[in-house]
mmCIF file of C-alpha atoms in Angstrom:
data_model
loop_
_atom_site.group_PDB
_atom_site.id
_atom_site.type_symbol
_atom_site.label_atom_id
_atom_site.label_comp_id
_atom_site.label_asym_id
_atom_site.label_seq_id
_atom_site.Cartn_x
_atom_site.Cartn_y
_atom_site.Cartn_z
ATOM 1 C CA GLY A 1 5.852 0.947 -1.509
ATOM 2 C CA GLU A 2 3.723 -1.511 0.378
ATOM 3 C CA ASP A 3 0.278 -0.325 1.358
ATOM 4 C CA VAL A 4 -2.785 -1.589 3.195
ATOM 5 C CA GLU A 5 -6.151 0.120 2.704
ATOM 6 C CA GLN A 6 -9.412 -0.078 4.593
ATOM 7 C CA SER A 7 -12.699 1.760 4.611
ATOM 8 C CA LEU A 8 -12.836 4.127 7.579
ATOM 9 C CA PHE A 9 -16.302 3.613 9.036
ATOM 10 C CA LEU A 10 -18.927 0.919 9.386
ATOM 11 C CA SER A 11 -22.202 1.142 11.262
ATOM 12 C CA VAL A 12 -24.308 -1.951 11.974
ATOM 13 C CA ARG A 13 -27.280 -2.902 14.080
ATOM 14 C CA GLU A 14 -26.776 -5.155 17.059
ATOM 15 C CA GLY A 15 -27.285 -8.786 16.048
ATOM 16 C CA ASP A 16 -26.432 -8.214 12.380
ATOM 17 C CA SER A 17 -23.222 -9.356 10.714
ATOM 18 C CA SER A 18 -20.380 -6.908 10.115
ATOM 19 C CA VAL A 19 -17.984 -7.214 7.221
ATOM 20 C CA ILE A 20 -14.788 -5.184 7.283
ATOM 21 C CA ASN A 21 -12.724 -5.127 4.107
ATOM 22 C CA CYS A 22 -9.040 -4.598 3.461
ATOM 23 C CA THR A 23 -6.797 -4.553 0.388
ATOM 24 C CA TYR A 24 -3.034 -4.886 0.397
ATOM 25 C CA THR A 25 -0.302 -4.532 -2.178
ATOM 26 C CA ASP A 26 2.558 -6.738 -0.980
ATOM 27 C CA SER A 27 2.032 -10.115 -2.654
ATOM 28 C CA SER A 28 4.851 -11.663 -0.620
ATOM 29 C CA SER A 29 2.939 -11.249 2.660
ATOM 30 C CA THR A 30 2.984 -14.548 4.505
ATOM 31 C CA TYR A 31 0.526 -13.693 7.234
ATOM 32 C CA LEU A 32 -2.323 -11.231 7.354
ATOM 33 C CA TYR A 33 -3.714 -10.086 10.664
ATOM 34 C CA TRP A 34 -6.763 -8.469 12.149
ATOM 35 C CA TYR A 35 -6.279 -6.356 15.267
ATOM 36 C CA LYS A 36 -8.874 -4.667 17.464
ATOM 37 C CA GLN A 37 -8.341 -1.446 19.354
ATOM 38 C CA GLU A 38 -10.840 -0.328 21.962
ATOM 39 C CA PRO A 39 -10.879 3.291 23.194
ATOM 40 C CA GLY A 40 -7.821 4.111 25.297
ATOM 41 C CA ALA A 41 -6.353 0.642 24.826
ATOM 42 C CA GLY A 42 -3.524 -0.894 22.833
ATOM 43 C CA LEU A 43 -3.994 -3.239 19.900
ATOM 44 C CA GLN A 44 -5.232 -6.745 20.504
ATOM 45 C CA LEU A 45 -4.678 -9.510 17.960
ATOM 46 C CA LEU A 46 -8.040 -10.946 16.965
ATOM 47 C CA THR A 47 -7.079 -13.481 14.368
ATOM 48 C CA TYR A 48 -4.705 -14.099 11.494
ATOM 49 C CA ILE A 49 -4.634 -16.051 8.277
ATOM 50 C CA PHE A 50 -1.706 -17.632 6.523
ATOM 51 C CA SER A 51 -1.350 -16.747 2.857
ATOM 52 C CA ASN A 52 -1.981 -20.307 1.625
ATOM 53 C CA MET A 53 -5.457 -20.334 3.209
ATOM 54 C CA ASP A 54 -8.687 -18.990 1.730
ATOM 55 C CA MET A 55 -10.749 -18.934 4.872
ATOM 56 C CA LYS A 56 -10.369 -19.211 8.601
ATOM 57 C CA GLN A 57 -13.187 -19.384 11.125
ATOM 58 C CA ASP A 58 -12.799 -18.660 14.810
ATOM 59 C CA GLN A 59 -16.073 -18.579 16.760
ATOM 60 C CA ARG A 60 -17.945 -15.455 15.573
ATOM 61 C CA LEU A 61 -15.059 -14.373 13.337
ATOM 62 C CA THR A 62 -14.559 -15.461 9.737
ATOM 63 C CA VAL A 63 -11.582 -14.298 7.719
ATOM 64 C CA LEU A 64 -11.655 -14.571 3.927
ATOM 65 C CA LEU A 65 -8.553 -14.127 1.792
ATOM 66 C CA ASN A 66 -8.543 -13.609 -1.955
ATOM 67 C CA LYS A 67 -4.865 -13.689 -2.894
ATOM 68 C CA LYS A 68 -5.491 -12.973 -6.547
ATOM 69 C CA ASP A 69 -7.229 -9.683 -5.741
ATOM 70 C CA LYS A 70 -5.130 -9.085 -2.579
ATOM 71 C CA HIS A 71 -8.354 -8.666 -0.643
ATOM 72 C CA LEU A 72 -8.935 -9.622 2.970
ATOM 73 C CA SER A 73 -12.186 -9.440 4.911
ATOM 74 C CA LEU A 74 -13.288 -9.953 8.487
ATOM 75 C CA ARG A 75 -16.848 -11.010 9.169
ATOM 76 C CA ILE A 76 -18.229 -10.706 12.694
ATOM 77 C CA ALA A 77 -21.416 -12.689 13.166
ATOM 78 C CA ASP A 78 -24.090 -11.543 15.620
ATOM 79 C CA THR A 79 -22.336 -8.222 16.225
ATOM 80 C CA GLN A 80 -22.613 -6.949 19.800
ATOM 81 C CA THR A 81 -22.111 -3.481 21.309
ATOM 82 C CA GLY A 82 -18.869 -4.783 22.819
ATOM 83 C CA ASP A 83 -17.545 -5.207 19.293
ATOM 84 C CA SER A 84 -17.521 -1.426 18.827
ATOM 85 C CA ALA A 85 -13.868 -0.579 18.242
ATOM 86 C CA ILE A 86 -11.364 0.215 15.528
ATOM 87 C CA TYR A 87 -10.295 -2.799 13.479
ATOM 88 C CA PHE A 88 -6.943 -2.863 11.722
ATOM 89 C CA CYS A 89 -5.734 -5.268 9.112
ATOM 90 C CA ALA A 90 -1.992 -5.727 8.805
ATOM 91 C CA GLU A 91 0.483 -7.661 6.709
ATOM 92 C CA ARG A 92 3.397 -9.394 8.350
ATOM 93 C CA GLU A 93 6.462 -8.603 6.283
ATOM 94 C CA LYS A 94 6.764 -5.102 7.672
ATOM 95 C CA LEU A 95 3.706 -5.281 9.915
ATOM 96 C CA ILE A 96 2.186 -2.487 7.839
ATOM 97 C CA PHE A 97 -1.246 -1.524 9.114
ATOM 98 C CA GLY A 98 -4.272 -0.118 7.397
ATOM 99 C CA ALA A 99 -5.750 3.128 8.717
ATOM 100 C CA GLY A 100 -8.351 1.195 10.672
ATOM 101 C CA THR A 101 -12.117 0.782 10.310
ATOM 102 C CA ARG A 102 -14.218 2.257 13.080
ATOM 103 C CA LEU A 103 -17.103 -0.120 13.770
ATOM 104 C CA ALA A 104 -20.124 1.380 15.496
ATOM 105 C CA VAL A 105 -22.791 -1.002 16.740
ATOM 106 C CA HIS A 106 -26.191 0.496 17.519
ATOM 107 C CA PRO A 107 -29.248 -1.086 19.109
ATOM 108 C CA LYS B 1 4.128 -13.434 31.980
ATOM 109 C CA ALA B 2 4.482 -9.652 31.854
ATOM 110 C CA GLY B 3 3.248 -7.908 28.748
ATOM 111 C CA VAL B 4 4.905 -5.223 26.673
ATOM 112 C CA THR B 5 5.739 -2.239 28.851
ATOM 113 C CA GLN B 6 6.072 1.244 27.482
ATOM 114 C CA THR B 7 7.264 4.190 29.522
ATOM 115 C CA PRO B 8 6.279 6.837 30.133
ATOM 116 C CA ARG B 9 2.543 6.569 29.467
ATOM 117 C CA TYR B 10 2.115 10.306 28.966
ATOM 118 C CA LEU B 11 4.544 13.036 28.051
ATOM 119 C CA ILE B 12 4.276 16.736 27.318
ATOM 120 C CA LYS B 13 7.152 18.466 25.550
ATOM 121 C CA THR B 14 7.672 21.817 23.872
ATOM 122 C CA ARG B 15 8.620 22.374 20.257
ATOM 123 C CA GLY B 16 12.317 21.984 19.588
ATOM 124 C CA GLN B 17 12.939 19.645 22.494
ATOM 125 C CA GLN B 18 13.867 16.015 22.118
ATOM 126 C CA VAL B 19 12.226 12.964 23.674
ATOM 127 C CA THR B 20 13.154 9.348 24.358
ATOM 128 C CA LEU B 21 10.522 6.655 24.700
ATOM 129 C CA SER B 22 11.160 3.182 26.066
ATOM 130 C CA CYS B 23 9.722 -0.230 25.270
ATOM 131 C CA SER B 24 10.380 -3.428 27.190
ATOM 132 C CA PRO B 25 9.228 -6.434 25.171
ATOM 133 C CA ILE B 26 7.831 -9.648 26.525
ATOM 134 C CA SER B 27 10.561 -11.824 27.989
ATOM 135 C CA GLY B 28 12.101 -13.951 25.272
ATOM 136 C CA HIS B 29 10.899 -11.744 22.428
ATOM 137 C CA ARG B 30 13.650 -10.420 20.191
ATOM 138 C CA SER B 31 11.713 -8.288 17.727
ATOM 139 C CA VAL B 32 10.417 -4.821 18.560
ATOM 140 C CA SER B 33 8.515 -2.582 16.154
ATOM 141 C CA TRP B 34 7.470 1.027 16.679
ATOM 142 C CA TYR B 35 4.384 2.810 15.333
ATOM 143 C CA GLN B 36 2.975 6.289 15.396
ATOM 144 C CA GLN B 37 -0.790 6.549 15.676
ATOM 145 C CA THR B 38 -2.608 9.792 14.901
ATOM 146 C CA PRO B 39 -6.292 10.392 14.148
ATOM 147 C CA GLY B 40 -5.524 11.681 10.664
ATOM 148 C CA GLN B 41 -2.847 9.215 9.539
ATOM 149 C CA GLY B 42 -3.824 6.021 11.317
ATOM 150 C CA LEU B 43 -1.072 3.640 12.359
ATOM 151 C CA GLN B 44 2.242 4.387 10.672
ATOM 152 C CA PHE B 45 5.207 2.039 10.826
ATOM 153 C CA LEU B 46 8.373 3.671 12.158
ATOM 154 C CA PHE B 47 10.971 0.918 12.410
ATOM 155 C CA GLU B 48 11.624 -2.649 13.434
ATOM 156 C CA TYR B 49 14.536 -3.970 15.463
ATOM 157 C CA PHE B 50 15.650 -7.556 15.766
ATOM 158 C CA SER B 51 18.694 -8.687 17.699
ATOM 159 C CA GLU B 52 19.904 -5.110 18.119
ATOM 160 C CA THR B 53 19.765 -4.387 14.374
ATOM 161 C CA GLN B 54 17.288 -2.202 12.529
ATOM 162 C CA ARG B 55 15.641 -4.492 9.981
ATOM 163 C CA ASN B 56 12.997 -2.241 8.469
ATOM 164 C CA LYS B 57 12.303 1.451 8.420
ATOM 165 C CA GLY B 58 9.197 3.434 7.545
ATOM 166 C CA ASN B 59 8.974 6.790 5.811
ATOM 167 C CA PHE B 60 9.807 9.125 8.671
ATOM 168 C CA PRO B 61 12.400 11.897 8.748
ATOM 169 C CA GLY B 62 15.802 11.378 10.303
ATOM 170 C CA ARG B 63 14.622 13.136 13.467
ATOM 171 C CA PHE B 64 13.106 9.787 14.388
ATOM 172 C CA SER B 65 15.638 7.201 15.449
ATOM 173 C CA GLY B 66 15.765 4.128 17.589
ATOM 174 C CA ARG B 67 17.939 1.434 18.998
ATOM 175 C CA GLN B 68 17.690 -1.933 20.652
ATOM 176 C CA PHE B 69 19.787 -3.213 23.504
ATOM 177 C CA SER B 70 21.168 -6.667 24.138
ATOM 178 C CA ASN B 71 18.265 -7.429 26.487
ATOM 179 C CA SER B 72 15.861 -6.595 23.606
ATOM 180 C CA ARG B 73 14.601 -3.429 25.260
ATOM 181 C CA SER B 74 14.206 -0.681 22.718
ATOM 182 C CA GLU B 75 14.185 3.087 22.777
ATOM 183 C CA MET B 76 13.044 5.543 20.189
ATOM 184 C CA ASN B 77 14.188 9.131 20.087
ATOM 185 C CA VAL B 78 12.612 12.121 18.399
ATOM 186 C CA SER B 79 14.729 15.249 18.135
ATOM 187 C CA THR B 80 13.662 18.817 17.388
ATOM 188 C CA LEU B 81 10.045 18.078 18.182
ATOM 189 C CA GLU B 82 7.298 19.563 16.021
ATOM 190 C CA LEU B 83 3.632 20.030 16.860
ATOM 191 C CA GLY B 84 2.785 17.340 14.317
ATOM 192 C CA ASP B 85 4.736 14.772 16.323
ATOM 193 C CA SER B 86 1.923 14.718 18.881
ATOM 194 C CA ALA B 87 0.631 11.163 18.719
ATOM 195 C CA LEU B 88 0.293 7.842 20.458
ATOM 196 C CA TYR B 89 3.502 5.871 19.999
ATOM 197 C CA LEU B 90 3.020 2.123 20.162
ATOM 198 C CA CYS B 91 5.556 -0.626 20.287
ATOM 199 C CA ALA B 92 4.971 -4.277 19.501
ATOM 200 C CA SER B 93 7.089 -7.270 20.371
ATOM 201 C CA SER B 94 7.235 -10.729 18.884
ATOM 202 C CA GLN B 95 9.447 -13.737 19.314
ATOM 203 C CA GLY B 96 10.847 -13.601 15.835
ATOM 204 C CA ARG B 97 10.439 -11.596 12.686
ATOM 205 C CA LEU B 98 7.934 -13.841 10.968
ATOM 206 C CA ASN B 99 6.059 -15.219 13.941
ATOM 207 C CA THR B 100 2.317 -15.044 13.837
ATOM 208 C CA GLU B 101 1.665 -12.776 16.737
ATOM 209 C CA ALA B 102 2.916 -9.356 17.739
ATOM 210 C CA PHE B 103 1.875 -8.057 21.141
ATOM 211 C CA PHE B 104 1.333 -4.365 21.664
ATOM 212 C CA GLY B 105 2.025 -2.143 24.618
ATOM 213 C CA GLN B 106 -0.436 0.478 25.852
ATOM 214 C CA GLY B 107 1.543 3.201 24.148
ATOM 215 C CA THR B 108 3.086 6.510 25.102
ATOM 216 C CA ARG B 109 0.950 9.546 24.398
ATOM 217 C CA LEU B 110 3.198 12.421 23.420
ATOM 218 C CA THR B 111 1.846 15.945 23.305
ATOM 219 C CA VAL B 112 4.021 18.664 21.802
ATOM 220 C CA VAL B 113 3.025 22.217 22.717
#
């Protein structure tokens, strides 16, 4: 069946860039999303990319999509302590989520 | 515009009981999806409803069921609760099935003792 996989943890220093990776199996996915979940909160949509795009930039966020390899990444520039959260990638057909990557930002 | 409302926020049940959780989507949204979130398994898709019909279903046992009403509000029911059903249950609403954005509620935290 369809699956979305992510690495579970990422630790970065404040001010550095963070790159969170995701792979998916459903080649028919039309949209791919990145969600952020802060402790005790629901999921917040950060950004999305349509499957006919390779890259999308939105302020500090850059999403790269490699359709051939079914690989999606989220780059956060100038990572801040407020970026500490769990990040989920998801594909739209069934809104299947990855397990989430816990990003820890340290001074 | 009110967001997605899930009730109750917290629930404690004993093994063997059943539970019903409610989700009111954003006004005008017709699609509601349900997810189970646990520390070990991450976010698992339960089912999706659109216009009162179940459109997709995840890999959960038949003890998990749901429905959607004509006003798009949705309920999910879990019967014969097991300890492993303890989780945060999230619902998401979107205008249509392939729209770009799904909005999440705060979730219902279910504890089975």
